[in-house]
Amino acid sequence: MRNMSDIIEQYLKDMIEKSGNEVVEIKRAHIAEKFDCVPSQLNYVIKTRFTNEHGYVVESKRGGGGYIRITKVETHSETEYLAHLQNLIGESISQLNAEHLVQSMYENEVITYREAQIIDAVMKREILSLELPYRDILRAKILRRIITAILYAKE
């Protein structure tokens, strides 16, 4: 059975898809009321499932007229999308953010499920047995190289 976070995530993704322009504005209190949960549950879902690594930009305004605006980052080509991901990686990347990035590539059909599983396997801290920050630096180098290989394979 899916947990509440999964249900809220899917609801928000469905809203974004139905919006047509890939942007949705929500009121934190309305969504919390709809799912009979506390607003902090919604905050958790947004902070962990709608990140740049997942291909989203989130803006929020607090207060009575406040809102949360979730925008799906659309790129016009796969090459542009992969270049965007490389910029997100930077000099280092945590295991969690690397997993989000790989999941995004899978969801955007850049890689297969099998390829995502293989990439995730080599990104694990148990495999990259170095101390921080060297582990995150190495992970970033590997991930950037994988994306470069995907880019060249597409040409």
JSON list of C-alpha atoms in Angstrom, two decimals:
[
{"chain": "A", "resi": 1, "resn": "MET", "atom": "CA", "xyz": [0.00, 0.00, 0.00]},
{"chain": "A", "resi": 2, "resn": "ARG", "atom": "CA", "xyz": [1.25, 3.47, -0.86]},
{"chain": "A", "resi": 3, "resn": "ASN", "atom": "CA", "xyz": [1.93, 5.93, 1.92]},
{"chain": "A", "resi": 4, "resn": "MET", "atom": "CA", "xyz": [0.47, 9.43, 2.20]},
{"chain": "A", "resi": 5, "resn": "SER", "atom": "CA", "xyz": [3.58, 11.08, 0.73]},
{"chain": "A", "resi": 6, "resn": "ASP", "atom": "CA", "xyz": [3.30, 8.91, -2.41]},
{"chain": "A", "resi": 7, "resn": "ILE", "atom": "CA", "xyz": [-0.39, 9.75, -2.77]},
{"chain": "A", "resi": 8, "resn": "ILE", "atom": "CA", "xyz": [0.21, 13.50, -2.41]},
{"chain": "A", "resi": 9, "resn": "GLU", "atom": "CA", "xyz": [3.12, 13.34, -4.85]},
{"chain": "A", "resi": 10, "resn": "GLN", "atom": "CA", "xyz": [1.00, 11.57, -7.47]},
{"chain": "A", "resi": 11, "resn": "TYR", "atom": "CA", "xyz": [-1.88, 14.01, -6.96]},
{"chain": "A", "resi": 12, "resn": "LEU", "atom": "CA", "xyz": [0.44, 16.99, -7.52]},
{"chain": "A", "resi": 13, "resn": "LYS", "atom": "CA", "xyz": [2.03, 15.37, -10.58]},
{"chain": "A", "resi": 14, "resn": "ASP", "atom": "CA", "xyz": [-1.44, 14.72, -12.01]},
{"chain": "A", "resi": 15, "resn": "MET", "atom": "CA", "xyz": [-2.37, 18.37, -11.39]},
{"chain": "A", "resi": 16, "resn": "ILE", "atom": "CA", "xyz": [0.77, 19.53, -13.21]},
{"chain": "A", "resi": 17, "resn": "GLU", "atom": "CA", "xyz": [0.09, 17.23, -16.14]},
{"chain": "A", "resi": 18, "resn": "LYS", "atom": "CA", "xyz": [-3.52, 18.39, -16.41]},
{"chain": "A", "resi": 19, "resn": "SER", "atom": "CA", "xyz": [-2.51, 22.06, -16.21]},
{"chain": "A", "resi": 20, "resn": "GLY", "atom": "CA", "xyz": [-1.29, 22.00, -19.79]},
{"chain": "A", "resi": 21, "resn": "ASN", "atom": "CA", "xyz": [1.38, 24.63, -19.20]},
{"chain": "A", "resi": 22, "resn": "GLU", "atom": "CA", "xyz": [3.25, 22.44, -16.69]},
{"chain": "A", "resi": 23, "resn": "VAL", "atom": "CA", "xyz": [2.72, 24.92, -13.82]},
{"chain": "A", "resi": 24, "resn": "VAL", "atom": "CA", "xyz": [0.41, 24.54, -10.86]},
{"chain": "A", "resi": 25, "resn": "GLU", "atom": "CA", "xyz": [-0.28, 26.86, -7.92]},
{"chain": "A", "resi": 26, "resn": "ILE", "atom": "CA", "xyz": [-1.62, 25.35, -4.75]},
{"chain": "A", "resi": 27, "resn": "LYS", "atom": "CA", "xyz": [-2.58, 26.51, -1.30]},
{"chain": "A", "resi": 28, "resn": "ARG", "atom": "CA", "xyz": [-0.82, 24.50, 1.38]},
{"chain": "A", "resi": 29, "resn": "ALA", "atom": "CA", "xyz": [-3.85, 24.49, 3.68]},
{"chain": "A", "resi": 30, "resn": "HIS", "atom": "CA", "xyz": [-6.25, 23.33, 0.94]},
{"chain": "A", "resi": 31, "resn": "ILE", "atom": "CA", "xyz": [-4.11, 20.34, -0.01]},
{"chain": "A", "resi": 32, "resn": "ALA", "atom": "CA", "xyz": [-3.52, 19.44, 3.64]},
{"chain": "A", "resi": 33, "resn": "GLU", "atom": "CA", "xyz": [-7.27, 19.56, 4.24]},
{"chain": "A", "resi": 34, "resn": "LYS", "atom": "CA", "xyz": [-8.00, 17.47, 1.13]},
{"chain": "A", "resi": 35, "resn": "PHE", "atom": "CA", "xyz": [-5.69, 14.70, 2.35]},
{"chain": "A", "resi": 36, "resn": "ASP", "atom": "CA", "xyz": [-6.45, 15.18, 6.03]},
{"chain": "A", "resi": 37, "resn": "CYS", "atom": "CA", "xyz": [-2.81, 15.73, 6.90]},
{"chain": "A", "resi": 38, "resn": "VAL", "atom": "CA", "xyz": [-0.74, 18.48, 8.47]},
{"chain": "A", "resi": 39, "resn": "PRO", "atom": "CA", "xyz": [0.77, 21.14, 6.18]},
{"chain": "A", "resi": 40, "resn": "SER", "atom": "CA", "xyz": [4.27, 19.97, 7.17]},
{"chain": "A", "resi": 41, "resn": "GLN", "atom": "CA", "xyz": [3.53, 16.65, 5.39]},
{"chain": "A", "resi": 42, "resn": "LEU", "atom": "CA", "xyz": [2.96, 18.62, 2.19]},
{"chain": "A", "resi": 43, "resn": "ASN", "atom": "CA", "xyz": [6.18, 20.57, 2.82]},
{"chain": "A", "resi": 44, "resn": "TYR", "atom": "CA", "xyz": [8.05, 17.28, 3.14]},
{"chain": "A", "resi": 45, "resn": "VAL", "atom": "CA", "xyz": [6.65, 15.97, -0.16]},
{"chain": "A", "resi": 46, "resn": "ILE", "atom": "CA", "xyz": [7.54, 19.19, -1.99]},
{"chain": "A", "resi": 47, "resn": "LYS", "atom": "CA", "xyz": [11.04, 19.44, -0.52]},
{"chain": "A", "resi": 48, "resn": "THR", "atom": "CA", "xyz": [11.92, 15.82, -1.29]},
{"chain": "A", "resi": 49, "resn": "ARG", "atom": "CA", "xyz": [9.98, 14.97, -4.45]},
{"chain": "A", "resi": 50, "resn": "PHE", "atom": "CA", "xyz": [9.79, 18.23, -6.42]},
{"chain": "A", "resi": 51, "resn": "THR", "atom": "CA", "xyz": [13.44, 19.26, -6.47]},
{"chain": "A", "resi": 52, "resn": "ASN", "atom": "CA", "xyz": [15.63, 20.58, -9.28]},
{"chain": "A", "resi": 53, "resn": "GLU", "atom": "CA", "xyz": [17.11, 17.10, -9.57]},
{"chain": "A", "resi": 54, "resn": "HIS", "atom": "CA", "xyz": [13.61, 15.80, -10.25]},
{"chain": "A", "resi": 55, "resn": "GLY", "atom": "CA", "xyz": [13.06, 18.48, -12.90]},
{"chain": "A", "resi": 56, "resn": "TYR", "atom": "CA", "xyz": [10.94, 20.98, -10.94]},
{"chain": "A", "resi": 57, "resn": "VAL", "atom": "CA", "xyz": [11.23, 24.54, -9.72]},
{"chain": "A", "resi": 58, "resn": "VAL", "atom": "CA", "xyz": [9.28, 25.43, -6.59]},
{"chain": "A", "resi": 59, "resn": "GLU", "atom": "CA", "xyz": [8.38, 28.94, -5.48]},
{"chain": "A", "resi": 60, "resn": "SER", "atom": "CA", "xyz": [6.40, 29.77, -2.39]},
{"chain": "A", "resi": 61, "resn": "LYS", "atom": "CA", "xyz": [4.83, 32.79, -0.81]},
{"chain": "A", "resi": 62, "resn": "ARG", "atom": "CA", "xyz": [3.75, 32.60, 2.80]},
{"chain": "A", "resi": 63, "resn": "GLY", "atom": "CA", "xyz": [0.89, 34.38, 4.44]},
{"chain": "A", "resi": 64, "resn": "GLY", "atom": "CA", "xyz": [-2.87, 34.61, 3.95]},
{"chain": "A", "resi": 65, "resn": "GLY", "atom": "CA", "xyz": [-2.67, 34.91, 0.16]},
{"chain": "A", "resi": 66, "resn": "GLY", "atom": "CA", "xyz": [0.29, 32.57, 0.04]},
{"chain": "A", "resi": 67, "resn": "TYR", "atom": "CA", "xyz": [0.77, 29.82, -2.46]},
{"chain": "A", "resi": 68, "resn": "ILE", "atom": "CA", "xyz": [3.19, 27.18, -3.64]},
{"chain": "A", "resi": 69, "resn": "ARG", "atom": "CA", "xyz": [3.93, 27.25, -7.37]},
{"chain": "A", "resi": 70, "resn": "ILE", "atom": "CA", "xyz": [5.41, 24.09, -8.83]},
{"chain": "A", "resi": 71, "resn": "THR", "atom": "CA", "xyz": [6.82, 24.31, -12.35]},
{"chain": "A", "resi": 72, "resn": "LYS", "atom": "CA", "xyz": [7.98, 21.33, -14.37]},
{"chain": "A", "resi": 73, "resn": "VAL", "atom": "CA", "xyz": [11.20, 22.32, -16.09]},
{"chain": "A", "resi": 74, "resn": "GLU", "atom": "CA", "xyz": [10.72, 21.65, -19.75]},
{"chain": "A", "resi": 75, "resn": "THR", "atom": "CA", "xyz": [13.63, 21.54, -22.09]},
{"chain": "A", "resi": 76, "resn": "HIS", "atom": "CA", "xyz": [13.18, 21.56, -25.82]},
{"chain": "A", "resi": 77, "resn": "SER", "atom": "CA", "xyz": [15.60, 18.74, -26.47]},
{"chain": "A", "resi": 78, "resn": "GLU", "atom": "CA", "xyz": [17.18, 15.83, -24.71]},
{"chain": "A", "resi": 79, "resn": "THR", "atom": "CA", "xyz": [20.57, 17.47, -25.20]},
{"chain": "A", "resi": 80, "resn": "GLU", "atom": "CA", "xyz": [19.37, 20.62, -23.44]},
{"chain": "A", "resi": 81, "resn": "TYR", "atom": "CA", "xyz": [17.89, 18.53, -20.63]},
{"chain": "A", "resi": 82, "resn": "LEU", "atom": "CA", "xyz": [21.13, 16.60, -20.10]},
{"chain": "A", "resi": 83, "resn": "ALA", "atom": "CA", "xyz": [23.16, 19.83, -20.15]},
{"chain": "A", "resi": 84, "resn": "HIS", "atom": "CA", "xyz": [20.80, 21.17, -17.46]},
{"chain": "A", "resi": 85, "resn": "LEU", "atom": "CA", "xyz": [21.44, 18.07, -15.35]},
{"chain": "A", "resi": 86, "resn": "GLN", "atom": "CA", "xyz": [25.20, 18.45, -15.71]},
{"chain": "A", "resi": 87, "resn": "ASN", "atom": "CA", "xyz": [24.93, 22.01, -14.43]},
{"chain": "A", "resi": 88, "resn": "LEU", "atom": "CA", "xyz": [22.91, 20.79, -11.45]},
{"chain": "A", "resi": 89, "resn": "ILE", "atom": "CA", "xyz": [25.59, 18.28, -10.49]},
{"chain": "A", "resi": 90, "resn": "GLY", "atom": "CA", "xyz": [28.35, 20.82, -9.99]},
{"chain": "A", "resi": 91, "resn": "GLU", "atom": "CA", "xyz": [31.60, 19.75, -8.32]},
{"chain": "A", "resi": 92, "resn": "SER", "atom": "CA", "xyz": [29.98, 17.32, -5.89]},
{"chain": "A", "resi": 93, "resn": "ILE", "atom": "CA", "xyz": [26.66, 15.57, -5.37]},
{"chain": "A", "resi": 94, "resn": "SER", "atom": "CA", "xyz": [25.18, 13.61, -2.48]},
{"chain": "A", "resi": 95, "resn": "GLN", "atom": "CA", "xyz": [23.94, 10.06, -2.93]},
{"chain": "A", "resi": 96, "resn": "LEU", "atom": "CA", "xyz": [20.33, 11.19, -2.43]},
{"chain": "A", "resi": 97, "resn": "ASN", "atom": "CA", "xyz": [20.57, 13.95, -5.04]},
{"chain": "A", "resi": 98, "resn": "ALA", "atom": "CA", "xyz": [22.31, 11.57, -7.45]},
{"chain": "A", "resi": 99, "resn": "GLU", "atom": "CA", "xyz": [19.43, 9.11, -6.99]},
{"chain": "A", "resi": 100, "resn": "HIS", "atom": "CA", "xyz": [16.92, 11.90, -7.69]},
{"chain": "A", "resi": 101, "resn": "LEU", "atom": "CA", "xyz": [18.80, 12.88, -10.81]},
{"chain": "A", "resi": 102, "resn": "VAL", "atom": "CA", "xyz": [18.92, 9.28, -12.10]},
{"chain": "A", "resi": 103, "resn": "GLN", "atom": "CA", "xyz": [15.20, 8.90, -11.35]},
{"chain": "A", "resi": 104, "resn": "SER", "atom": "CA", "xyz": [14.54, 12.06, -13.36]},
{"chain": "A", "resi": 105, "resn": "MET", "atom": "CA", "xyz": [16.50, 10.68, -16.32]},
{"chain": "A", "resi": 106, "resn": "TYR", "atom": "CA", "xyz": [14.43, 7.49, -16.12]},
{"chain": "A", "resi": 107, "resn": "GLU", "atom": "CA", "xyz": [11.12, 9.37, -15.83]},
{"chain": "A", "resi": 108, "resn": "ASN", "atom": "CA", "xyz": [12.09, 11.50, -18.84]},
{"chain": "A", "resi": 109, "resn": "GLU", "atom": "CA", "xyz": [12.93, 8.32, -20.79]},
{"chain": "A", "resi": 110, "resn": "VAL", "atom": "CA", "xyz": [16.58, 9.22, -21.27]},
{"chain": "A", "resi": 111, "resn": "ILE", "atom": "CA", "xyz": [17.65, 5.91, -19.71]},
{"chain": "A", "resi": 112, "resn": "THR", "atom": "CA", "xyz": [15.95, 2.58, -19.17]},
{"chain": "A", "resi": 113, "resn": "TYR", "atom": "CA", "xyz": [14.96, 1.15, -15.81]},
{"chain": "A", "resi": 114, "resn": "ARG", "atom": "CA", "xyz": [17.86, -1.28, -16.02]},
{"chain": "A", "resi": 115, "resn": "GLU", "atom": "CA", "xyz": [20.34, 1.51, -16.75]},
{"chain": "A", "resi": 116, "resn": "ALA", "atom": "CA", "xyz": [18.94, 3.52, -13.82]},
{"chain": "A", "resi": 117, "resn": "GLN", "atom": "CA", "xyz": [19.45, 0.53, -11.51]},
{"chain": "A", "resi": 118, "resn": "ILE", "atom": "CA", "xyz": [23.05, 0.10, -12.72]},
{"chain": "A", "resi": 119, "resn": "ILE", "atom": "CA", "xyz": [23.87, 3.79, -12.28]},
{"chain": "A", "resi": 120, "resn": "ASP", "atom": "CA", "xyz": [22.29, 3.86, -8.83]},
{"chain": "A", "resi": 121, "resn": "ALA", "atom": "CA", "xyz": [24.30, 0.79, -7.83]},
{"chain": "A", "resi": 122, "resn": "VAL", "atom": "CA", "xyz": [27.64, 2.43, -8.57]},
{"chain": "A", "resi": 123, "resn": "MET", "atom": "CA", "xyz": [26.65, 5.68, -6.83]},
{"chain": "A", "resi": 124, "resn": "LYS", "atom": "CA", "xyz": [26.19, 4.04, -3.41]},
{"chain": "A", "resi": 125, "resn": "ARG", "atom": "CA", "xyz": [28.38, 5.22, -0.54]},
{"chain": "A", "resi": 126, "resn": "GLU", "atom": "CA", "xyz": [29.30, 1.58, 0.15]},
{"chain": "A", "resi": 127, "resn": "ILE", "atom": "CA", "xyz": [30.86, 1.36, -3.33]},
{"chain": "A", "resi": 128, "resn": "LEU", "atom": "CA", "xyz": [32.51, 4.79, -3.28]},
{"chain": "A", "resi": 129, "resn": "SER", "atom": "CA", "xyz": [34.33, 4.01, -0.07]},
{"chain": "A", "resi": 130, "resn": "LEU", "atom": "CA", "xyz": [35.96, 7.38, 0.49]},
{"chain": "A", "resi": 131, "resn": "GLU", "atom": "CA", "xyz": [35.49, 9.97, 3.18]},
{"chain": "A", "resi": 132, "resn": "LEU", "atom": "CA", "xyz": [33.41, 13.06, 2.55]},
{"chain": "A", "resi": 133, "resn": "PRO", "atom": "CA", "xyz": [33.78, 15.35, 0.61]},
{"chain": "A", "resi": 134, "resn": "TYR", "atom": "CA", "xyz": [35.88, 13.13, -1.71]},
{"chain": "A", "resi": 135, "resn": "ARG", "atom": "CA", "xyz": [33.05, 10.60, -2.10]},
{"chain": "A", "resi": 136, "resn": "ASP", "atom": "CA", "xyz": [30.60, 13.28, -3.31]},
{"chain": "A", "resi": 137, "resn": "ILE", "atom": "CA", "xyz": [33.25, 14.75, -5.64]},
{"chain": "A", "resi": 138, "resn": "LEU", "atom": "CA", "xyz": [33.93, 11.32, -7.18]},
{"chain": "A", "resi": 139, "resn": "ARG", "atom": "CA", "xyz": [30.19, 10.63, -7.49]},
{"chain": "A", "resi": 140, "resn": "ALA", "atom": "CA", "xyz": [29.76, 13.93, -9.36]},
{"chain": "A", "resi": 141, "resn": "LYS", "atom": "CA", "xyz": [32.62, 13.11, -11.74]},
{"chain": "A", "resi": 142, "resn": "ILE", "atom": "CA", "xyz": [31.17, 9.68, -12.49]},
{"chain": "A", "resi": 143, "resn": "LEU", "atom": "CA", "xyz": [27.67, 11.03, -13.03]},
{"chain": "A", "resi": 144, "resn": "ARG", "atom": "CA", "xyz": [28.88, 13.86, -15.29]},
{"chain": "A", "resi": 145, "resn": "ARG", "atom": "CA", "xyz": [30.84, 11.31, -17.33]},
{"chain": "A", "resi": 146, "resn": "ILE", "atom": "CA", "xyz": [27.79, 9.06, -17.64]},
{"chain": "A", "resi": 147, "resn": "ILE", "atom": "CA", "xyz": [25.72, 11.99, -18.90]},
{"chain": "A", "resi": 148, "resn": "THR", "atom": "CA", "xyz": [28.48, 12.91, -21.36]},
{"chain": "A", "resi": 149, "resn": "ALA", "atom": "CA", "xyz": [28.48, 9.31, -22.64]},
{"chain": "A", "resi": 150, "resn": "ILE", "atom": "CA", "xyz": [24.69, 9.46, -23.08]},
{"chain": "A", "resi": 151, "resn": "LEU", "atom": "CA", "xyz": [25.03, 12.73, -24.99]},
{"chain": "A", "resi": 152, "resn": "TYR", "atom": "CA", "xyz": [27.62, 11.30, -27.38]},
{"chain": "A", "resi": 153, "resn": "ALA", "atom": "CA", "xyz": [25.65, 8.08, -27.85]},
{"chain": "A", "resi": 154, "resn": "LYS", "atom": "CA", "xyz": [22.61, 10.13, -28.94]},
{"chain": "A", "resi": 155, "resn": "GLU", "atom": "CA", "xyz": [24.53, 11.94, -31.70]}
]
